[in-house]
Coordinates of C-alpha atoms and ligand atoms in Angstrom, one line a residue:
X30 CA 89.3 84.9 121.3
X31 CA 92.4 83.3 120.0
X32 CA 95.5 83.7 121.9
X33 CA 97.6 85.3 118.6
X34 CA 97.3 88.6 117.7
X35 CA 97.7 90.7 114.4
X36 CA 96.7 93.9 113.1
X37 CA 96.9 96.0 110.1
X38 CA 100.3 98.0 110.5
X39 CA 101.5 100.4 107.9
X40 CA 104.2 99.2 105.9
X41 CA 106.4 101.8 106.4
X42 CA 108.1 101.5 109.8
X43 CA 109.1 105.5 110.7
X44 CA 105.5 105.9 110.5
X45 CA 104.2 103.0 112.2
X46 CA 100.3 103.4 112.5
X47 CA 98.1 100.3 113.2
X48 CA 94.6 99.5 112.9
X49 CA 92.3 96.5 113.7
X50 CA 91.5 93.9 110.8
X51 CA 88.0 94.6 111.4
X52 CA 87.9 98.1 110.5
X53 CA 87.2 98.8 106.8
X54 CA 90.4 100.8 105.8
X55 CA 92.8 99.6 103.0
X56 CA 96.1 102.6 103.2
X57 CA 97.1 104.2 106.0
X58 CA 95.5 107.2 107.0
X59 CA 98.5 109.0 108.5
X60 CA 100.6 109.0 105.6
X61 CA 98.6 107.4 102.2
X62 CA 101.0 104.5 102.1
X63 CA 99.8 100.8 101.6
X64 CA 99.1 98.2 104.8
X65 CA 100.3 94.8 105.8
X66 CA 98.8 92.4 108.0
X67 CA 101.5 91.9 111.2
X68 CA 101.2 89.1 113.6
X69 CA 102.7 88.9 117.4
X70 CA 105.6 86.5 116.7
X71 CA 106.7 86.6 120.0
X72 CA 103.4 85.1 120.9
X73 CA 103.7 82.9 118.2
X74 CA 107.5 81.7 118.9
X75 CA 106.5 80.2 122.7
X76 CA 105.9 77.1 120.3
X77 CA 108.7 75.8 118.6
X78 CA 109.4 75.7 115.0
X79 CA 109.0 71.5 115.1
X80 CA 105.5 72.0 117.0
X81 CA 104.3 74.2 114.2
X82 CA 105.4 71.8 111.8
X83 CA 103.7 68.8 113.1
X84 CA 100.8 71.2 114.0
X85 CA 100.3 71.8 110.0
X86 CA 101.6 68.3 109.2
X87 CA 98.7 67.0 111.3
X88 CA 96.3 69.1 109.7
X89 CA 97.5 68.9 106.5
X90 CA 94.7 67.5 104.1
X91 CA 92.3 66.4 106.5
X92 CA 88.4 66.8 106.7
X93 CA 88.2 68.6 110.2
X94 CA 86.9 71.8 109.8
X95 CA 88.4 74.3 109.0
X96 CA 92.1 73.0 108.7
X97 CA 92.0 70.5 106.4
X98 CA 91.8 74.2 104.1
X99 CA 95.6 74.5 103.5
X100 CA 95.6 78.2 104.3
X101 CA 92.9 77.7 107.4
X102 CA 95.1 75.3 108.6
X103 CA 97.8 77.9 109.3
X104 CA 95.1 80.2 110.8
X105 CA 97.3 81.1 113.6
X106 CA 100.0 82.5 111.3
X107 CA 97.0 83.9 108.6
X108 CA 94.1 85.5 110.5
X109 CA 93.5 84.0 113.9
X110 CA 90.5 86.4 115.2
X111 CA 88.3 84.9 112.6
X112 CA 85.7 82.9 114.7
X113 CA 85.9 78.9 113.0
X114 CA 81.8 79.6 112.4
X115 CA 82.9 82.4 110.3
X116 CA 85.1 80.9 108.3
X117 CA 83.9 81.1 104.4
X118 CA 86.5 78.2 102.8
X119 CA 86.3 75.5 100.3
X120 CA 89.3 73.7 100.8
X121 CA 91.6 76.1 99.5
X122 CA 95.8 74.9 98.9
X123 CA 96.6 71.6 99.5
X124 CA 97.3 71.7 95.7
X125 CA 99.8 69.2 93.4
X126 CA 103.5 70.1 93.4
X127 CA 104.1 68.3 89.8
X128 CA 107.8 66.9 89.3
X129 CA 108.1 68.1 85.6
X130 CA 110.3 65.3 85.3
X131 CA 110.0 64.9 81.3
X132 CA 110.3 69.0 80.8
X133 CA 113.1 69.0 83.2
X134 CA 115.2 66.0 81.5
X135 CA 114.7 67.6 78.0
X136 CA 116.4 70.7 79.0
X137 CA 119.1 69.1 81.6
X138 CA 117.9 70.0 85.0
X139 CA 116.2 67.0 86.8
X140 CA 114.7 68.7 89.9
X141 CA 112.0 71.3 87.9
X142 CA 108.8 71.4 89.6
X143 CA 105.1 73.2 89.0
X144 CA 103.2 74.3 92.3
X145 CA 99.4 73.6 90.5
X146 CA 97.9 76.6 92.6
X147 CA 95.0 76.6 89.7
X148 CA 93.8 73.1 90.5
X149 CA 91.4 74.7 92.7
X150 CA 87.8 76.1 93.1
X151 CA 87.4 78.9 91.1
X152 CA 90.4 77.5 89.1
X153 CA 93.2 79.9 90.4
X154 CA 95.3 81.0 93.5
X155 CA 93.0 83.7 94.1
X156 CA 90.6 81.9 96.4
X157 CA 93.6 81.4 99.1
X158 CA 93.0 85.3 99.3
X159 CA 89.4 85.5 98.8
X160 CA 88.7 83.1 101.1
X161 CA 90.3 85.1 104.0
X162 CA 89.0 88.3 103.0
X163 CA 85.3 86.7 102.2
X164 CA 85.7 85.7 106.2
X165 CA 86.8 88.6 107.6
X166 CA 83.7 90.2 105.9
X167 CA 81.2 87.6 107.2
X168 CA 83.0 88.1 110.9
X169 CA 82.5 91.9 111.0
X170 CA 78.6 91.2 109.8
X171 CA 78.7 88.8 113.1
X172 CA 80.0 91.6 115.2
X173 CA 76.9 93.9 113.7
X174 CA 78.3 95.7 111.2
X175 CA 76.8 97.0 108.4
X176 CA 78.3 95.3 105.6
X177 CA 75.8 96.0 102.0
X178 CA 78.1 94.4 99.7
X179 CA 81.8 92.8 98.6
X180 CA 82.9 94.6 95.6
X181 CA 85.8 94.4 93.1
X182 CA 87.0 95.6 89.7
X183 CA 88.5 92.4 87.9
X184 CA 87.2 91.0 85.0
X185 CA 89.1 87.4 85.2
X186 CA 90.0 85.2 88.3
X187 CA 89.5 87.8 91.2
X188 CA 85.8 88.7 90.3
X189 CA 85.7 84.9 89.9
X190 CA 87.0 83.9 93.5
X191 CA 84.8 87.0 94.8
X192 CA 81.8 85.8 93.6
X193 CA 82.3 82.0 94.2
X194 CA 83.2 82.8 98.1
X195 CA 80.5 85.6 98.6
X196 CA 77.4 83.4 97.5
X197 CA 78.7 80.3 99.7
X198 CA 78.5 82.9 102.0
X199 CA 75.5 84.4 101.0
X200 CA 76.8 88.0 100.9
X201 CA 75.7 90.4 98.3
X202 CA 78.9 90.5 95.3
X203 CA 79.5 93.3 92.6
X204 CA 82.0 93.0 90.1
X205 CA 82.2 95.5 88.1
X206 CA 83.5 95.4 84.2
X207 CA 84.0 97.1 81.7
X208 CA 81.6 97.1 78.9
X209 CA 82.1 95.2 76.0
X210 CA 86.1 94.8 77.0
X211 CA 85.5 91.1 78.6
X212 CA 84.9 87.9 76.9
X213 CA 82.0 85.6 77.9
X214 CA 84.4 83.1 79.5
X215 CA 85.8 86.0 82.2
X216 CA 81.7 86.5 82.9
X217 CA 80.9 83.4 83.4
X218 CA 82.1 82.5 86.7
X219 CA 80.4 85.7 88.6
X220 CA 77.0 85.6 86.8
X221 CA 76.6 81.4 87.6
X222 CA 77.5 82.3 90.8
X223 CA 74.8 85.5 90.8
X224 CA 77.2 88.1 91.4
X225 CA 75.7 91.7 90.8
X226 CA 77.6 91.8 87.5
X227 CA 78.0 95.7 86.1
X228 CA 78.8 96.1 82.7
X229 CA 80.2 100.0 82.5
X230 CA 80.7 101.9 79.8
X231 CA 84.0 103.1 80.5
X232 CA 87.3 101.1 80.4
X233 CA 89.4 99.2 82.7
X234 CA 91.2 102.1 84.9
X235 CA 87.2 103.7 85.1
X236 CA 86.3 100.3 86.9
X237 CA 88.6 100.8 89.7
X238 CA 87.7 104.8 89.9
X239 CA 84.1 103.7 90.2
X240 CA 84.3 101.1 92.5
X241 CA 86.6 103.0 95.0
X242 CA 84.3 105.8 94.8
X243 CA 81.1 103.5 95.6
X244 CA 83.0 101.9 98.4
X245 CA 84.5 104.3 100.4
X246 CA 81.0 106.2 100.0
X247 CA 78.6 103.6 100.8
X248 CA 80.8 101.1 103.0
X249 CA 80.5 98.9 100.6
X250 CA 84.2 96.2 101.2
X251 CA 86.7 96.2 98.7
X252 CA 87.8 93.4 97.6
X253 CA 90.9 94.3 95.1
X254 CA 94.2 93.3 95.8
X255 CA 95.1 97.0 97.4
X256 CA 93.3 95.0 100.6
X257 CA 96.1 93.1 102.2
X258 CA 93.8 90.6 103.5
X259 CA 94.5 88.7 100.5
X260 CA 98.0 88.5 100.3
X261 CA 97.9 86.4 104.3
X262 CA 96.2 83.6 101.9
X263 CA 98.2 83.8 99.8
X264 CA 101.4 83.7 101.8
X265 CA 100.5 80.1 102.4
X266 CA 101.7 78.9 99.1
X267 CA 105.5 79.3 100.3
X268 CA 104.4 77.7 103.5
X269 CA 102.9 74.3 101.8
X270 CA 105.5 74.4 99.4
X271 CA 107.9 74.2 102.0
X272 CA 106.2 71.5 103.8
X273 CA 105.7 69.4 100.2
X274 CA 109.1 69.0 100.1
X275 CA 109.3 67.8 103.9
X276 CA 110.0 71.7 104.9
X277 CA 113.1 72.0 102.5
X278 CA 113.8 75.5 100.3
X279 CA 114.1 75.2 97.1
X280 CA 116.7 76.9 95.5
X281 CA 114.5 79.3 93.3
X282 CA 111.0 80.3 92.3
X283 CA 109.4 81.8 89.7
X284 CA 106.2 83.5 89.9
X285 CA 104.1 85.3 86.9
X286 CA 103.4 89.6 88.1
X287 CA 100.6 91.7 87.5
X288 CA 99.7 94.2 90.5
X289 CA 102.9 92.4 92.2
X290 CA 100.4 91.3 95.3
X291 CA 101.4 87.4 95.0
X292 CA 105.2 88.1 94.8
X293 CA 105.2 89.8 97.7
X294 CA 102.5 86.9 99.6
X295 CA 105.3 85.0 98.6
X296 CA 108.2 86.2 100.0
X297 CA 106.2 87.1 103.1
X298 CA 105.9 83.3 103.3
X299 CA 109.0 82.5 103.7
X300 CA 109.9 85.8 105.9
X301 CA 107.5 84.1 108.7
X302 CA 108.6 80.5 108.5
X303 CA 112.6 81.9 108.9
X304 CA 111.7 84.3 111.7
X305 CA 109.7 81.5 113.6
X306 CA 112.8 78.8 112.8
X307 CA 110.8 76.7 110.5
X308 CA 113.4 77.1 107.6
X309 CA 117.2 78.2 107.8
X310 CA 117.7 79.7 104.5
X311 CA 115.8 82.0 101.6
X312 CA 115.3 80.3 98.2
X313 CA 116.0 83.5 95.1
X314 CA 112.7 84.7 93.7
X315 CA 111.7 85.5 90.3
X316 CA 109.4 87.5 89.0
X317 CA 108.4 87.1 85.5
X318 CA 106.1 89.8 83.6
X319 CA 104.9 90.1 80.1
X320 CA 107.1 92.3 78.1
X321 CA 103.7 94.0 77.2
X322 CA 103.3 94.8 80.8
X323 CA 106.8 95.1 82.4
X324 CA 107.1 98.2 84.2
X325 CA 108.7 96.2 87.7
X326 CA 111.3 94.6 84.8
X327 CA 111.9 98.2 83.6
X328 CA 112.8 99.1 86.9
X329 CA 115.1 96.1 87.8
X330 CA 117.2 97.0 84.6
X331 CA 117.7 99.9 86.8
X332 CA 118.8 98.6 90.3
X333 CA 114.9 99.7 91.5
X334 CA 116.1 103.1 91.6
X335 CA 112.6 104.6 89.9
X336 CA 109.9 102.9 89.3
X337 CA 107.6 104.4 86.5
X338 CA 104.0 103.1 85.7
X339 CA 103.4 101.8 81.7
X340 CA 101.0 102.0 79.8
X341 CA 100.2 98.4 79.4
X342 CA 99.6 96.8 76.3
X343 CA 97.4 93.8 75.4
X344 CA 99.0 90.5 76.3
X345 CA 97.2 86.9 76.2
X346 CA 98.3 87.0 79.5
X347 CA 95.1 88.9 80.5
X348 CA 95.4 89.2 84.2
X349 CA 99.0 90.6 84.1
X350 CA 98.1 92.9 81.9
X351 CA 98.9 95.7 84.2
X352 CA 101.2 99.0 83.8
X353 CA 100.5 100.5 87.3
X354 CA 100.7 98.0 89.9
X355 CA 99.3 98.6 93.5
X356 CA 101.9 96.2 95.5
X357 CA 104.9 97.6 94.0
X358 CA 106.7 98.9 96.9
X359 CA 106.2 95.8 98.8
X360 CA 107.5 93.5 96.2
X361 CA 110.8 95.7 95.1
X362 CA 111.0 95.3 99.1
X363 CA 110.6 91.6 98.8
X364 CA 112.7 91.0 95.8
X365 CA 115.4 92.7 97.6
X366 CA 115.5 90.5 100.5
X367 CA 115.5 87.6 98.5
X368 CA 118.4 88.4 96.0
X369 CA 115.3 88.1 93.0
X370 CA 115.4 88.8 89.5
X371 CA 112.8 90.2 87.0
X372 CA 112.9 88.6 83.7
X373 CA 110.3 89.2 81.0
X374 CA 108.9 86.8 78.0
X375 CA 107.1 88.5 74.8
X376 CA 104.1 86.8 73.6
X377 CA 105.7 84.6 71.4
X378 CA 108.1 83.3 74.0
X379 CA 104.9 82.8 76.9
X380 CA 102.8 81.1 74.1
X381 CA 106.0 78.6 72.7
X382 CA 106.6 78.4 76.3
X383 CA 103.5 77.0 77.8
X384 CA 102.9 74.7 74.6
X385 CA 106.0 72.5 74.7
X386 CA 105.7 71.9 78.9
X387 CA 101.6 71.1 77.9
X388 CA 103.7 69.0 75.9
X389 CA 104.7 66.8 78.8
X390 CA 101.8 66.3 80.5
X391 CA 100.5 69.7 82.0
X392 CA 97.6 72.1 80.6
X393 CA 99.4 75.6 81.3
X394 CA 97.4 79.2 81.6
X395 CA 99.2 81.7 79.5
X396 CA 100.7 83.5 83.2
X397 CA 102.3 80.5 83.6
X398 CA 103.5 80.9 80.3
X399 CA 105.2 84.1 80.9
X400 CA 106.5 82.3 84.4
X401 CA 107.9 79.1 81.5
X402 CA 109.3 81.5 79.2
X403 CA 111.0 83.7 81.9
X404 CA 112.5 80.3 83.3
X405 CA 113.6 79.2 79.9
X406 CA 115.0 82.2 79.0
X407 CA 117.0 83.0 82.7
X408 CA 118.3 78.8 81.9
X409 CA 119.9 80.0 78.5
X410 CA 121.9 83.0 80.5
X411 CA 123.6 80.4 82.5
X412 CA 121.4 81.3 85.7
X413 CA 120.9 77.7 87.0
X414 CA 123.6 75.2 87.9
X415 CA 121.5 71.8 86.4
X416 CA 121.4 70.6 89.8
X417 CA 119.2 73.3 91.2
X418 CA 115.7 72.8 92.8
X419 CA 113.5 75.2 90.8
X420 CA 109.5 75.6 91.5
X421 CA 107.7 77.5 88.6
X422 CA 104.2 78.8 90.3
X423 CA 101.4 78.1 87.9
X424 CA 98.8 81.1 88.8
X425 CA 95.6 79.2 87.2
X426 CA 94.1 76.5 85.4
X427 CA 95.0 76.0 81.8
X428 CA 90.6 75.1 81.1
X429 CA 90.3 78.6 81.8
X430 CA 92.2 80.0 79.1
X431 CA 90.9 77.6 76.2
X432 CA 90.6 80.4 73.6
X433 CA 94.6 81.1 73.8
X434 CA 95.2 77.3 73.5
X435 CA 93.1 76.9 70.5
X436 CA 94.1 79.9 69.1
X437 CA 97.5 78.6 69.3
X438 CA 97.2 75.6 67.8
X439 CA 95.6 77.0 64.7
X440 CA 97.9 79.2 64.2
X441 CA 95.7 82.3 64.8
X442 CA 97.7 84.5 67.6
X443 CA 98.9 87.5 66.9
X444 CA 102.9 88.4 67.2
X445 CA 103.1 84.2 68.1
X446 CA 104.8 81.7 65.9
X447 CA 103.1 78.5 66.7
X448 CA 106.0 75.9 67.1
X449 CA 104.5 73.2 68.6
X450 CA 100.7 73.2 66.7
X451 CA 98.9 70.5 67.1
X452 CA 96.1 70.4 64.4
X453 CA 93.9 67.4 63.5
X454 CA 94.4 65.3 60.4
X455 CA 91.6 65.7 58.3
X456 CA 91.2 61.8 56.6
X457 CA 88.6 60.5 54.3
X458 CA 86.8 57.3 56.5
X459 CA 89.3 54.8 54.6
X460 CA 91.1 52.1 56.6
X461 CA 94.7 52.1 54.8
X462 CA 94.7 55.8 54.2
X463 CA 94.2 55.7 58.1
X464 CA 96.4 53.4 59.3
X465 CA 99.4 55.1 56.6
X466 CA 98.7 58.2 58.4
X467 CA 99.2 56.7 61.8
X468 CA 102.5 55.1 61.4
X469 CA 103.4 57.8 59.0
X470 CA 102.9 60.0 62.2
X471 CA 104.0 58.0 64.9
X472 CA 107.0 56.5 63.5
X473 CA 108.3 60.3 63.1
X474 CA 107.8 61.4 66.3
Ligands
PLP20 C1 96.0 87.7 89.5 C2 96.8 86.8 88.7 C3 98.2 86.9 88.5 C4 99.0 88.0 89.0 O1 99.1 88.1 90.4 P1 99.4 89.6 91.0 O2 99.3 89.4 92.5 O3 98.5 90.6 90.4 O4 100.8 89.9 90.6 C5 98.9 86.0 87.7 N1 98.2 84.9 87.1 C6 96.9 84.8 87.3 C7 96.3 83.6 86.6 C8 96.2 85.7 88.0 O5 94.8 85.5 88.2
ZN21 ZN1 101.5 105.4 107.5

C-alpha cells in the first residue's frame, strides 16, 4: 500500500461525498454532479517542494519502470494505489517543448513555445489519461473484480488511446461509432489494435446513450472523459511543463476545448504544484474553441453567468467538435482561478493558422490550429506584452490529420482561403526549364 492517499470526491464541496477509485462510479450519487480525483496533501507536503522536484527530476526520462513514464513518475501526486505490476504505460509525456523561435521572431515575441503532447503513442495527449484509467482497470481485475470490457464512444484519438492501452493490456476494448460518420483514418487505430469496433446506425450523441446504457448495465468501464481518471494524466502536462523550463511559470497558455476535460487537467496542474510549494505564481490560461463549436466562448462573452449547450457544427477540428461538453463546470471553475480567456478561430483562421507555423518547422493537427489562430488573434488585441513567455499546447500529431493538410494545400476546404498552398510544380523532364523554375522560385522567396 502506498503511503498517499486519494479518492474520488465530489466536486461540489457543500455536498462533499467520496468514494474509492476502485469502485466503478463516474457522478456522484448523492447529488448527480461530476467527480474529481482528491489527494491527501497533507500527507503529501511532509516532503518538501525541493524533494519533490529532485524526486521527478531524478526520474525524469529514465528507463526504470514505471517512472521513466512522465505521468508515472509523478505517481504519488496521480494515482498512488495502483500496484507498479499493474501499471499499463508506454512511456507516456516526457514530450518536446519546441522554441518556435522562427514563428515567434516573425510576429515580434521571442519566447513562443509548442508543448508537442502529440509526439506520443497513439499520436495524442490522450494516452497520459488512458494510461491511468487502462491501470486502474487492470488493478481492480487484480483485486477480483469482474471487469468484461473498457468501453468508449469516440471516434478519433480517445477510442485510439483506449484501444492501444487495452490490448497492451490484454483487456477486452469496444469503441463504439457511428456508422458511416467516421473516416478510415479515425478506424484505423482501434481495429490494428483489435478493438471490438461497433459501427451503429445512429449518430454521434446515440453513441454515448448506448454505451452509457451498456455500461452501467453490464459493468462494462467507461472510458469517456466524464471518468476523471483521465484528467490526473493529464494534469501532468502542467507539471513537466513546469519542470522543462527548470520549474518556472510561463506567463500564459493556450490550450484547444472540446468536452473542456484537458483545460481543467490543466489548471489542476498547476493548483497542486502551488499548494505543495513547487511554484509561487499562476500563469493566465486560454482556452481556444472552434467558432463551430464555441458554447464555453459564448459563455465567457457573458462573464460565465449561463452556460447553454450548441448545437455543434462540423469543424476540421474534428475532436472539438462538441456543443455539450461534460467538464464544463470544472473548467469555468478553472478559468476563473486562473484569470483565463476564451477566444475562438473560424475555420479559415485554424487552417491559415496552422499552415504558416508548419511553415517554420512544425506539422500542426487542425486543434492546434484553432489553439494558433486563438493566439494570433488574442496577439492582434494587444493581449501580450512581446516579452511574454507563451506555451501553445499542441493536442495531437499533425500525421494524423493528413486529409485536412492536403486538402489545404489544394485548395479544397470548405469556408478556408488557402494562403500559404503549397502545390507541386508540374515540369516537363527538361534540364533548363528545371533549373529556371528553381531559381525563378527560390530567388522570390
Ligand atoms: C480530445 C482532444 C481535444 C480536446 O480535449 P478536451 O479535453 O475534450 O477539451 C483537443 N485536441 C485533440 C487532438 C483531442 O484529441
Ligand atoms: Zn455530490
Amino acid at each position: 500500500m502506498s503511503e498517499y492517499k486519494s479518492w474520488f470526491s465530489c466536486i461540489d464541496d457543500e455536498c462533499g461525498e467520496t468514494y474509492p477509485l476502485d469502485e466503478i462510479i463516474y457522478r456522484c450519487r448523492k447529488c448527480d454532479n461530476l467527480l474529481e480525483v482528491r489527494h491527501d496533501t497533507v500527507a503529501l507536503k511532509k516532503k518538501s517542494a525541493q524533494e519533490w522536484r529532485d524526486i521527478f527530476d531524478g526520474r525524469y526520462r529514465r528507463q526504470l519502470w514505471p517512472h521513466g513514464s512522465s505521468v508515472w513518475g509523478k505517481k504519488e501526486w496521480v494515482c498512488p494505489f495502483v500496484e507498479d505490476d499493474n501499471i499499463v504505460s508506454m512511456y507516456e509525456g516526457a514530450t518536446n517543448l519546441f522554441w518556435a523561435e522562427r514563428f515567434g521572431k516573425q510576429i515580434g515575441m521571442e519566447d513562443i513555445w509548442i508543448k508537442m503532447c502529440g509526439n506520443s503513442h497513439t499520436g495524442s495527449f490522450k494516452d497520459l489519461g488512458m494510461t491511468v484509467l487502462v491501470s486502474v482497470v487492470k488493478q481492480m481485475m487484480s483485486q477480483g473484480k469482474e471487469v468484461p470490457a473498457v468501453a468508449c464512444a469516440s471516434t478519433g484519438d480517445t477510442s485510439a488511446a483506449l484501444a492501444a492501452y487495452c490490448a497492451s493490456a490484454e483487456i477486452p476494448a469496444i469503441v463504439f461509432l457511428p456508422k458511416d460518420k467516421v473516416s478510415i483514418a479515425q478506424l484505423v487505430q482501434p481495429i490494428s489494435n483489435g478493438a471490438l469496433v461497433l459501427s451503429l446506425d445512429t449518430d454521434f450523441d446515440g453513441c454515448m446513450e448506448m454505451v452509457q446504457k451498456v455500461c452501467t448495465e453490464n459493468n462494462i468501464y467507461l472510458a469517456n472523459s466524464i471518468n476523471s481518471l483521465r484528467i490526473e494524466g493529464q494534469k501532468t502536462i502542467s507539471i513537466e511543463l513546469c519542470q522543462q523550463f527548470d520549474w518556472e511559470v510561463p506567463d500564459w497558455i493556450i490550450i484547444p476545448g472540446g468536452n473542456l476535460g484537458n483545460i481543467s487537467a490543466l489548471g489542476k496542474g498547476f493548483l497542486i504544484m502551488k499548494d505543495l510549494g513547487l511554484i509561487d505564481k499562476l500563469p493566465r490560461l486560454v482556452c481556444a474553441q472552434a467558432e463551430h463549436a464555441n458554447p464555453l466562448y459564448l459563455s465567457y462573452l457573458n462573464n460565465f453567468e449561463e452556460f447553454h449547450p450548441v448545437k455543434a457544427k462540423k469543424t476540421l477540428a474534428n475532436a472539438i467538435q462538441i456543443g455539450n461538453p461534460v467538464s464544463v463546470n470544472k473548467a469555468i471553475n478553472i478559468l476563473k482561478q486562473f484569470d483565463g480567456i476564451v477566444e475562438q478561430a473560424s475555420e479559415d483562421e485554424l487552417a491559415n493558422a496552422a499552415a504558416i507555423v508548419d511553415k517554420t518547422g512544425t506539422f500542426n493537427c487542425p486543434h492546434t490550429g484553432v489553439a494558433l489562430g486563438a493566439f494570433l488573434k488574442l496577439k492582434e488585441k494587444g493581449v501580450f506584452d512581446p516579452k511574454d513567455r507563451v506555451v501553445i499546447i499542441s493536442t495531437a500529431h499533425g500525421l494524423k490529420f493528413v486529409e485536412f493538410k492536403i486538402g489545404y494545400h489544394k485548395k479544397e476546404l470548405e469556408g478556408v482561403c488557402s494562403k500559404y498552398a503549397n502545390t507541386p510544380l508540374e515540369l516537363p523532364a527538361d534540364y533548363d526549364t528545371v533549373r529556371d523554375a528553381i531559381f525563378s522560385k527560390i530567388s522570390s522567396n
